[in-house]
Coordinates of N, CA and C in Angstrom, one line a residue:
Chain A
X178 N -3.2 13.5 19.4 CA -3.3 13.4 18.0 C -2.5 12.2 17.5
X179 N -3.0 11.6 16.4 CA -2.3 10.4 15.8 C -1.0 10.8 15.3
X180 N 0.0 10.0 15.5 CA 1.3 10.2 14.9 C 1.7 9.2 13.9
X181 N 2.9 9.2 13.4 CA 3.4 8.2 12.5 C 3.8 7.0 13.3
X182 N 3.3 5.9 12.9 CA 3.6 4.6 13.6 C 4.6 3.8 12.8
X183 N 5.6 3.3 13.4 CA 6.6 2.5 12.8 C 6.6 1.1 13.5
X184 N 6.7 0.1 12.8 CA 6.9 -1.2 13.4 C 7.8 -2.1 12.6
X185 N 8.6 -3.0 13.2 CA 8.7 -3.1 14.7 C 9.6 -1.9 15.2
X186 N 9.7 -1.7 16.4 CA 10.6 -0.7 17.0 C 12.0 -1.2 17.0
X187 N 12.2 -2.4 17.3 CA 13.5 -3.1 17.3 C 13.5 -4.4 16.6
X188 N 14.6 -4.7 15.9 CA 14.6 -5.9 15.1 C 16.1 -6.4 15.1
X189 N 16.3 -7.6 15.3 CA 17.6 -8.2 15.3 C 17.6 -9.3 14.2
X190 N 18.5 -9.2 13.3 CA 18.6 -10.2 12.2 C 20.0 -10.7 12.1
X191 N 20.2 -11.8 11.4 CA 21.5 -12.3 11.1 C 21.8 -11.9 9.7
X192 N 23.1 -11.9 9.4 CA 23.6 -11.5 8.0 C 22.9 -12.5 7.0
X193 N 22.6 -11.9 5.9 CA 21.9 -12.6 4.7 C 20.4 -12.8 5.0
X194 N 19.9 -12.5 6.1 CA 18.5 -12.6 6.3 C 17.7 -11.4 5.7
X195 N 16.4 -11.5 5.8 CA 15.5 -10.5 5.2 C 14.7 -9.8 6.4
X196 N 14.5 -8.5 6.2 CA 13.7 -7.8 7.2 C 12.7 -6.9 6.5
X197 N 11.5 -6.7 7.1 CA 10.5 -5.8 6.6 C 10.1 -4.8 7.7
X198 N 10.2 -3.5 7.3 CA 9.8 -2.4 8.2 C 8.5 -1.8 7.7
X199 N 7.6 -1.4 8.6 CA 6.4 -0.9 8.2 C 6.2 0.5 8.8
X200 N 5.5 1.3 8.0 CA 5.2 2.7 8.4 C 3.7 3.0 8.2
X201 N 3.1 3.5 9.2 CA 1.7 3.9 9.1 C 1.6 5.4 9.2
X202 N 1.1 6.1 8.2 CA 1.2 7.5 8.2 C 0.0 8.1 9.0
X203 N 0.1 9.4 9.3 CA -1.0 10.1 9.9 C -2.1 10.1 8.9
X204 N -3.4 9.9 9.3 CA -4.5 9.9 8.4 C -4.5 11.1 7.5
X205 N -4.8 10.8 6.2 CA -4.8 11.8 5.1 C -3.5 12.3 4.6
X206 N -2.4 11.8 5.2 CA -1.1 12.1 4.6 C -0.8 11.2 3.4
X207 N -0.5 11.7 2.3 CA -0.3 10.9 1.1 C 1.1 10.8 0.7
X208 N 2.1 11.3 1.4 CA 3.5 11.3 1.1 C 4.3 10.5 2.2
X209 N 5.2 9.6 1.7 CA 6.0 8.9 2.7 C 7.5 9.0 2.2
X210 N 8.3 9.3 3.2 CA 9.8 9.3 3.0 C 10.4 8.3 3.9
X211 N 11.4 7.6 3.4 CA 12.2 6.7 4.2 C 13.6 7.2 4.3
X212 N 14.1 7.1 5.6 CA 15.5 7.5 5.8 C 16.2 6.4 6.6
X213 N 17.6 6.4 6.4 CA 18.4 5.5 7.2 C 19.4 6.3 8.0
X214 N 19.6 6.1 9.3 CA 20.5 6.9 10.1 C 21.4 5.9 10.8
X215 N 22.7 5.9 10.4 CA 23.7 5.1 11.1 C 24.1 5.8 12.4
X216 N 24.8 5.1 13.2 CA 25.3 5.6 14.5 C 26.2 6.9 14.3
X217 N 25.8 8.0 14.9 CA 26.5 9.2 14.8 C 26.5 9.9 13.4
X218 N 25.6 9.4 12.6 CA 25.5 10.0 11.2 C 24.2 10.8 11.0
X219 N 24.1 11.6 10.0 CA 22.9 12.3 9.6 C 21.9 11.4 8.9
X220 N 20.6 11.6 8.9 CA 19.7 10.8 8.2 C 20.0 10.8 6.7
X221 N 20.0 9.6 6.1 CA 20.2 9.5 4.6 C 18.9 9.2 3.9
X222 N 18.6 9.9 2.9 CA 17.3 9.7 2.2 C 17.4 8.4 1.4
X223 N 16.4 7.6 1.5 CA 16.3 6.3 0.8 C 15.4 6.4 -0.4
X224 N 14.1 6.7 -0.1 CA 13.1 6.6 -1.1 C 11.9 7.4 -0.7
X225 N 11.1 7.9 -1.6 CA 9.8 8.6 -1.2 C 8.7 8.1 -2.2
X226 N 7.5 8.3 -1.6 CA 6.3 7.9 -2.4 C 5.2 9.1 -2.3
X227 N 4.5 9.2 -3.3 CA 3.4 10.2 -3.3 C 2.2 9.4 -4.0
X228 N 1.1 9.4 -3.3 CA -0.1 8.7 -3.8 C 0.2 7.3 -4.4
X229 N 0.9 6.6 -3.6 CA 1.2 5.2 -3.9 C 2.2 5.0 -5.0
X230 N 2.7 6.0 -5.6 CA 3.7 5.9 -6.6 C 5.1 6.4 -6.1
X231 N 6.1 5.8 -6.6 CA 7.5 6.2 -6.1 C 7.7 7.6 -6.7
X232 N 8.2 8.5 -5.8 CA 8.5 9.9 -6.2 C 10.0 10.0 -6.6
X233 N 10.8 9.5 -5.7 CA 12.2 9.7 -6.0 C 13.0 8.6 -5.2
X234 N 14.2 8.4 -5.6 CA 15.1 7.5 -4.9 C 16.4 8.2 -4.5
X235 N 16.9 7.8 -3.4 CA 18.2 8.3 -2.9 C 19.2 7.2 -2.9
X236 N 19.9 7.1 -1.8 CA 21.0 6.1 -1.7 C 20.4 4.7 -1.2
X237 N 19.4 4.2 -1.9 CA 18.8 3.0 -1.5 C 19.5 1.8 -2.2
X238 N 20.1 0.8 -1.5 CA 20.7 -0.3 -2.1 C 19.7 -1.1 -3.0
X239 N 20.2 -1.8 -4.0 CA 19.4 -2.6 -4.8 C 18.7 -3.7 -4.0
X240 N 19.3 -4.1 -2.9 CA 18.8 -5.2 -2.0 C 17.6 -4.7 -1.3
X241 N 17.3 -3.4 -1.3 CA 16.1 -2.9 -0.6 C 15.1 -2.5 -1.6
X242 N 13.8 -2.7 -1.2 CA 12.7 -2.2 -2.0 C 11.6 -1.7 -1.1
X243 N 10.8 -0.9 -1.6 CA 9.7 -0.3 -0.8 C 8.5 -0.1 -1.7
X244 N 7.3 0.0 -1.0 CA 6.1 0.4 -1.7 C 5.2 1.0 -0.8
X245 N 4.2 1.7 -1.3 CA 3.1 2.4 -0.6 C 1.8 1.7 -1.0
X246 N 1.1 1.3 -0.1 CA -0.1 0.5 -0.4 C -1.4 1.4 -0.5
X247 N -2.5 0.8 -0.8 CA -3.7 1.5 -1.1 C -4.2 2.3 0.2
X248 N -3.9 1.8 1.4 CA -4.3 2.5 2.6 C -3.2 3.5 3.0
X249 N -2.2 3.7 2.2 CA -1.1 4.7 2.3 C 0.0 4.2 3.3
X250 N -0.1 3.1 3.9 CA 1.0 2.6 4.7 C 2.1 2.2 3.8
X251 N 3.3 2.2 4.3 CA 4.4 1.8 3.4 C 5.3 0.7 4.1
X252 N 5.9 -0.1 3.3 CA 6.8 -1.1 3.8 C 8.2 -1.0 3.1
X253 N 9.2 -1.2 3.9 CA 10.6 -1.2 3.4 C 11.1 -2.6 3.5
X254 N 11.4 -3.3 2.4 CA 11.9 -4.6 2.5 C 13.4 -4.7 2.2
X255 N 14.1 -5.3 3.1 CA 15.6 -5.4 3.0 C 16.0 -6.8 2.9
X256 N 16.7 -7.2 1.9 CA 17.1 -8.6 1.8 C 18.7 -8.7 1.8
X257 N 19.2 -9.9 2.0 CA 20.6 -10.2 2.0 C 21.3 -9.2 3.0
X258 N 20.8 -9.1 4.2 CA 21.2 -8.1 5.1 C 22.7 -8.2 5.4
X259 N 23.3 -7.0 5.5 CA 24.8 -6.9 5.8 C 24.9 -6.2 7.1
X260 N 26.1 -6.3 7.7 CA 26.4 -5.7 9.0 C 26.2 -4.2 8.9
X261 N 26.5 -3.6 7.8 CA 26.4 -2.2 7.6 C 25.0 -1.7 7.5
X262 N 24.0 -2.6 7.4 CA 22.6 -2.1 7.4 C 22.1 -1.8 8.7
X263 N 22.9 -2.1 9.8 CA 22.5 -1.8 11.1 C 22.3 -0.3 11.3
X264 N 21.1 0.1 11.6 CA 20.9 1.6 11.7 C 19.5 1.8 12.2
X265 N 19.2 3.1 12.4 CA 17.8 3.5 12.7 C 17.1 3.9 11.4
X266 N 16.0 3.3 11.2 CA 15.2 3.6 9.9 C 14.0 4.4 10.3
X267 N 13.9 5.6 9.7 CA 12.8 6.5 10.0 C 11.9 6.6 8.8
X268 N 10.6 6.7 9.0 CA 9.8 7.1 7.9 C 9.1 8.4 8.3
X269 N 8.8 9.2 7.4 CA 8.2 10.5 7.6 C 7.0 10.7 6.7
X270 N 6.0 11.3 7.1 CA 4.8 11.5 6.2 C 4.4 12.9 6.3
X271 N 3.8 13.4 5.2 CA 3.4 14.8 5.2 C 2.3 15.0 4.1
X272 N 1.8 16.1 4.1 CA 0.8 16.4 3.1 C 0.8 17.9 2.7
X273 N 1.2 18.7 3.6 CA 1.2 20.2 3.3 C 2.4 20.8 3.8
X274 N 3.5 20.2 3.6 CA 4.8 20.8 3.8 C 5.6 20.4 5.0
X275 N 5.0 20.2 6.1 CA 5.7 19.8 7.3 C 5.8 18.3 7.3
X276 N 7.0 17.7 7.6 CA 7.1 16.3 7.7 C 7.0 15.9 9.2
X277 N 6.3 14.8 9.4 CA 6.2 14.2 10.7 C 6.9 12.9 10.7
X278 N 7.8 12.7 11.6 CA 8.6 11.5 11.6 C 8.1 10.5 12.7
X279 N 8.3 9.3 12.4 CA 8.0 8.2 13.4 C 9.2 8.2 14.3
X280 N 9.1 7.3 15.3 CA 10.2 7.1 16.3 C 11.3 6.2 15.8
X281 N 11.1 5.6 14.6 CA 12.1 4.8 14.0 C 12.1 3.3 14.4
X282 N 12.7 2.5 13.5 CA 12.8 1.1 13.7 C 14.3 0.9 13.8
X283 N 14.8 0.3 14.9 CA 16.2 0.1 15.0 C 16.5 -1.4 14.6
X284 N 17.3 -1.5 13.5 CA 17.7 -2.7 12.9 C 19.1 -3.1 13.4
X285 N 19.3 -4.2 13.9 CA 20.7 -4.7 14.3 C 20.9 -6.0 13.5
X286 N 22.0 -6.0 12.7 CA 22.4 -7.1 12.0 C 23.6 -7.8 12.6
X287 N 23.5 -9.0 13.0 CA 24.6 -9.7 13.6 C 25.3 -10.6 12.7
Chain B
X216 N 19.2 19.9 -6.7 CA 18.9 19.9 -5.3 C 19.7 20.9 -4.5
X217 N 19.1 21.6 -3.7 CA 19.8 22.6 -2.9 C 20.6 21.9 -1.8
X218 N 21.9 22.1 -1.8 CA 22.8 21.5 -0.8 C 22.8 22.5 0.4
X219 N 22.8 22.0 1.6 CA 22.9 22.9 2.7 C 24.2 22.8 3.5
X220 N 24.6 23.8 4.1 CA 25.9 23.9 4.9 C 25.6 24.6 6.2
X221 N 25.9 23.9 7.3 CA 25.7 24.4 8.6 C 26.9 24.2 9.4
X222 N 27.1 25.0 10.5 CA 28.2 24.7 11.4 C 28.0 23.3 12.1
X223 N 29.1 22.6 12.3 CA 29.0 21.3 12.8 C 28.6 21.3 14.3
X224 N 29.0 22.3 15.0 CA 28.7 22.3 16.4 C 28.6 23.7 16.9
X225 N 27.9 23.9 18.0 CA 27.8 25.2 18.7 C 27.6 25.0 20.2
X226 N 28.2 25.8 21.0 CA 28.0 25.8 22.4 C 27.3 27.0 22.9
X227 N 26.5 26.9 23.9 CA 25.8 28.0 24.5 C 25.5 27.8 25.9
X228 N 25.0 28.8 26.6 CA 24.7 28.7 28.0 C 23.2 28.9 28.2
X229 N 22.6 28.4 29.2 CA 21.2 28.5 29.5 C 20.8 30.0 29.5
X230 N 19.7 30.3 28.9 CA 19.2 31.7 29.0 C 19.7 32.6 27.8
X231 N 20.7 32.1 27.0 CA 21.2 32.8 25.9 C 20.3 32.6 24.7
X232 N 20.4 33.5 23.7 CA 19.8 33.4 22.4 C 20.8 32.7 21.5
X233 N 20.4 31.7 20.8 CA 21.3 31.0 19.9 C 20.8 31.2 18.4
X234 N 21.7 31.5 17.6 CA 21.4 31.7 16.1 C 22.2 30.6 15.3
X235 N 21.6 29.8 14.6 CA 22.2 28.9 13.7 C 21.9 29.2 12.3
X236 N 23.0 29.4 11.5 CA 22.8 29.8 10.1 C 23.1 28.6 9.2
X237 N 22.3 28.6 8.1 CA 22.4 27.5 7.1 C 22.5 28.2 5.8
X238 N 23.5 27.7 5.0 CA 23.7 28.2 3.7 C 23.1 27.3 2.6
X239 N 22.4 27.8 1.7 CA 21.8 27.0 0.6 C 21.8 27.9 -0.6
X240 N 23.0 28.0 -1.2 CA 23.2 28.9 -2.4 C 22.4 28.6 -3.6
X241 N 22.1 27.3 -3.8 CA 21.3 27.0 -5.1 C 19.9 26.6 -4.8
X242 N 19.3 27.3 -3.9 CA 17.9 27.1 -3.5 C 17.0 27.4 -4.8
X243 N 16.0 26.6 -5.0 CA 15.1 26.8 -6.1 C 13.9 27.6 -5.8
X244 N 13.2 28.2 -6.8 CA 12.1 29.1 -6.6 C 11.0 28.4 -5.7
X245 N 10.8 27.1 -6.0 CA 9.7 26.4 -5.3 C 10.1 25.9 -3.9
X246 N 11.3 26.1 -3.5 CA 11.8 25.5 -2.3 C 11.4 26.3 -1.1
X247 N 11.1 25.6 0.0 CA 10.9 26.2 1.3 C 12.0 25.7 2.2
X248 N 12.2 26.4 3.3 CA 13.3 26.1 4.2 C 12.6 25.6 5.5
X249 N 13.0 24.5 6.0 CA 12.4 23.9 7.1 C 13.5 23.4 8.1
X250 N 13.3 23.7 9.4 CA 14.3 23.3 10.4 C 13.7 22.2 11.3
X251 N 14.5 21.3 11.6 CA 14.1 20.1 12.4 C 15.1 20.0 13.6
X252 N 14.6 19.4 14.7 CA 15.4 19.2 15.9 C 15.4 17.7 16.1
X253 N 16.6 17.1 16.4 CA 16.6 15.7 16.7 C 17.4 15.4 17.9
X254 N 16.7 14.6 18.8 CA 17.4 14.1 20.0 C 17.9 12.7 19.7
X255 N 18.9 12.2 20.4 CA 19.5 10.9 20.1 C 18.4 9.8 20.1
X256 N 18.5 9.0 19.1 CA 17.6 7.8 18.9 C 16.1 8.2 18.8
X257 N 15.8 9.4 18.5 CA 14.4 9.8 18.2 C 14.3 10.4 16.8
X258 N 13.1 10.4 16.3 CA 12.9 11.0 15.0 C 13.0 12.5 15.0
X259 N 13.4 13.1 13.9 CA 13.5 14.5 13.9 C 12.1 15.1 14.1
X260 N 12.1 16.3 14.7 CA 10.9 17.0 15.0 C 10.9 18.4 14.4
X261 N 9.7 18.7 13.7 CA 9.6 20.0 13.1 C 9.7 21.2 14.0
X262 N 10.5 22.2 13.6 CA 10.6 23.4 14.5 C 9.9 24.6 13.8
X263 N 10.3 24.8 12.5 CA 9.7 26.0 11.9 C 10.0 25.9 10.4
X264 N 9.2 26.6 9.6 CA 9.3 26.6 8.1 C 9.0 28.0 7.6
X265 N 9.8 28.3 6.5 CA 9.5 29.6 5.9 C 9.9 29.7 4.5
X266 N 9.5 30.7 3.8 CA 9.8 30.9 2.4 C 10.7 32.1 2.2
X267 N 10.3 33.2 2.8 CA 11.1 34.4 2.8 C 10.8 35.3 4.0
X268 N 11.6 36.3 4.2 CA 11.5 37.2 5.3 C 11.6 36.5 6.6
X269 N 10.7 36.8 7.5 CA 10.8 36.3 8.9 C 9.5 35.5 9.3
X270 N 9.8 34.4 10.0 CA 8.7 33.7 10.5 C 8.9 33.4 12.0
X271 N 7.9 33.5 12.8 CA 8.0 33.3 14.2 C 6.9 32.4 14.7
X272 N 7.3 31.4 15.6 CA 6.3 30.7 16.2 C 6.6 30.6 17.7
X273 N 6.0 29.8 18.5 CA 6.1 29.8 19.9 C 7.5 29.3 20.4
X274 N 8.3 28.7 19.5 CA 9.6 28.2 20.0 C 10.8 28.8 19.3
X275 N 10.6 29.4 18.1 CA 11.7 29.9 17.4 C 11.3 30.9 16.4
X276 N 12.4 31.6 15.8 CA 12.2 32.5 14.7 C 13.1 32.0 13.6
X277 N 12.7 32.3 12.4 CA 13.4 32.0 11.2 C 13.6 33.3 10.3
X278 N 14.8 33.6 10.1 CA 15.1 34.8 9.3 C 15.7 34.4 7.9
X279 N 15.1 34.9 6.9 CA 15.5 34.5 5.5 C 15.7 35.8 4.8
X280 N 16.9 36.1 4.3 CA 17.2 37.3 3.5 C 16.5 37.3 2.2
X281 N 16.5 38.4 1.5 CA 15.8 38.5 0.2 C 16.4 37.6 -0.8
X282 N 17.6 37.3 -0.8 CA 18.2 36.4 -1.9 C 18.0 34.9 -1.5
X283 N 17.5 34.6 -0.3 CA 17.1 33.3 0.2 C 18.3 32.3 0.1
X284 N 19.5 32.8 0.0 CA 20.7 31.8 -0.1 C 21.1 31.4 1.3
X285 N 20.5 31.9 2.3 CA 20.8 31.4 3.6 C 19.6 31.6 4.5
X286 N 19.7 31.0 5.7 CA 18.6 31.2 6.6 C 19.2 31.1 8.0
X287 N 18.6 31.7 9.0 CA 19.1 31.7 10.4 C 17.9 31.3 11.3
X288 N 18.2 30.2 12.0 CA 17.2 29.8 13.1 C 17.6 30.5 14.4
X289 N 16.7 31.1 15.0 CA 17.0 31.8 16.3 C 16.2 31.1 17.4
X290 N 16.9 30.7 18.4 CA 16.2 30.0 19.6 C 16.4 31.0 20.7
X291 N 15.3 31.6 21.2 CA 15.5 32.5 22.3 C 15.6 31.8 23.7
X292 N 16.5 32.3 24.5 CA 16.6 31.8 25.9 C 16.7 30.3 25.9
X293 N 17.7 29.7 25.4 CA 17.8 28.2 25.4 C 17.9 27.7 26.8
X294 N 17.5 26.4 26.9 CA 17.6 25.7 28.2 C 18.4 24.4 27.9
X295 N 18.7 23.7 28.9 CA 19.5 22.4 28.8 C 18.8 21.5 27.8
X296 N 17.4 21.5 27.9 CA 16.7 20.5 27.0 C 16.7 20.9 25.5
X297 N 17.3 22.0 25.2 CA 17.5 22.3 23.8 C 18.7 21.7 23.2
X298 N 19.5 21.0 24.0 CA 20.7 20.3 23.5 C 20.2 19.2 22.6
X299 N 20.6 19.3 21.3 CA 20.1 18.4 20.3 C 20.9 18.8 19.0
X300 N 20.6 18.0 17.9 CA 21.1 18.3 16.6 C 20.0 19.0 15.8
X301 N 20.4 20.1 15.1 CA 19.5 20.9 14.4 C 19.8 20.8 12.9
X302 N 18.8 20.5 12.1 CA 19.0 20.4 10.6 C 18.1 21.4 9.9
X303 N 18.7 22.0 8.8 CA 17.8 22.7 7.9 C 17.7 21.9 6.6
X304 N 16.5 21.8 6.2 CA 16.2 21.1 4.9 C 15.6 22.1 3.9
X305 N 16.0 22.0 2.7 CA 15.5 22.9 1.6 C 14.8 22.0 0.6
X306 N 13.6 22.3 0.3 CA 12.8 21.6 -0.7 C 11.4 22.0 -0.7
X307 N 10.6 21.2 -1.5 CA 9.2 21.5 -1.6 C 8.5 20.2 -1.2
X308 N 8.3 20.0 0.1 CA 7.7 18.7 0.5 C 6.2 18.7 0.4
X309 N 5.7 19.0 -0.8 CA 4.3 18.8 -1.0 C 4.0 17.8 -2.0
X310 N 3.6 16.6 -1.6 CA 3.1 15.6 -2.4 C 3.9 15.4 -3.7
X311 N 3.3 15.7 -4.8 CA 3.9 15.4 -6.1 C 5.1 16.3 -6.4
X312 N 5.4 17.3 -5.6 CA 6.6 18.1 -5.7 C 7.7 17.6 -4.8
X313 N 7.4 16.7 -3.9 CA 8.3 16.4 -2.8 C 9.6 15.7 -3.3
X314 N 9.5 14.5 -3.8 CA 10.7 13.8 -4.3 C 11.7 13.6 -3.2
X315 N 12.8 14.3 -3.2 CA 13.9 14.1 -2.2 C 13.8 15.3 -1.2
X316 N 14.0 14.9 0.0 CA 14.3 15.9 1.0 C 15.5 15.5 1.7
X317 N 16.6 16.2 1.5 CA 17.9 15.7 1.9 C 18.4 16.4 3.2
X318 N 18.8 15.6 4.1 CA 19.4 16.1 5.3 C 20.9 16.4 5.0
X319 N 21.3 17.6 5.4 CA 22.8 17.9 5.3 C 23.4 17.5 6.7
X320 N 24.6 18.0 6.9 CA 25.2 17.8 8.1 C 24.6 18.7 9.1
X321 N 24.0 18.3 10.2 CA 23.3 19.1 11.1 C 24.3 19.8 12.1
X322 N 23.7 20.7 12.9 CA 24.5 21.4 13.9 C 24.2 20.8 15.3
X323 N 25.2 20.4 15.9 CA 25.1 19.8 17.3 C 25.2 20.9 18.3
X324 N 24.0 21.3 18.9 CA 24.0 22.4 19.9 C 24.1 21.8 21.3
X325 N 25.1 22.3 22.0 CA 25.3 21.9 23.4 C 25.0 23.1 24.3
X326 N 24.0 23.0 25.2 CA 23.6 24.0 26.1 C 24.2 23.7 27.5
X327 N 24.9 24.6 28.0 CA 25.5 24.3 29.4 C 24.9 25.2 30.4
X328 N 24.9 24.7 31.7 CA 24.3 25.4 32.8 C 25.0 26.7 33.1

């Protein structure tokens, strides 16, 4: 069965650079959630989308932005990267209650 | 938003039943309770979901009392591979009702031989 695809799986950037993470949902899933998980921490909610519109925002820095496109894939754009942005970024998609998570994109900021 | 509280850690032995309780005192009428399992460096994986009373699937049972202010995940006969972090989430993850789904502090379950 198709799962949630995230790319890239690993990304290394320098401070002040920009990064873009992509999330491809399971077909017919219209909801996307983005989470950030630092080392040894619980996942922190960043932002969510439903039918290409933003549903809600969590602790997402102003340096980050995200959108959901017409084909329902979503992108998380991160600018002016800081060391503290190093984390595992998950997206999750759903349509009828259960969330399916991708395997995450690991961002390392040097 | 319903805040959740779980024990930080639990220890068990192989073959035992493990019960993890989550408190969610301000759960809303539309909220469902969902439990996820997470292994290191992997995405959380759905275990079970319920609204009230008891739900059972092939891997776990979920007990929800009438007031819905808490829930208990029951894992029968755990094995070493059940060592993971377990999270309960409270919310209505259906499209336009979804909004935020907040992870609280999960329970780190350690299963010993």
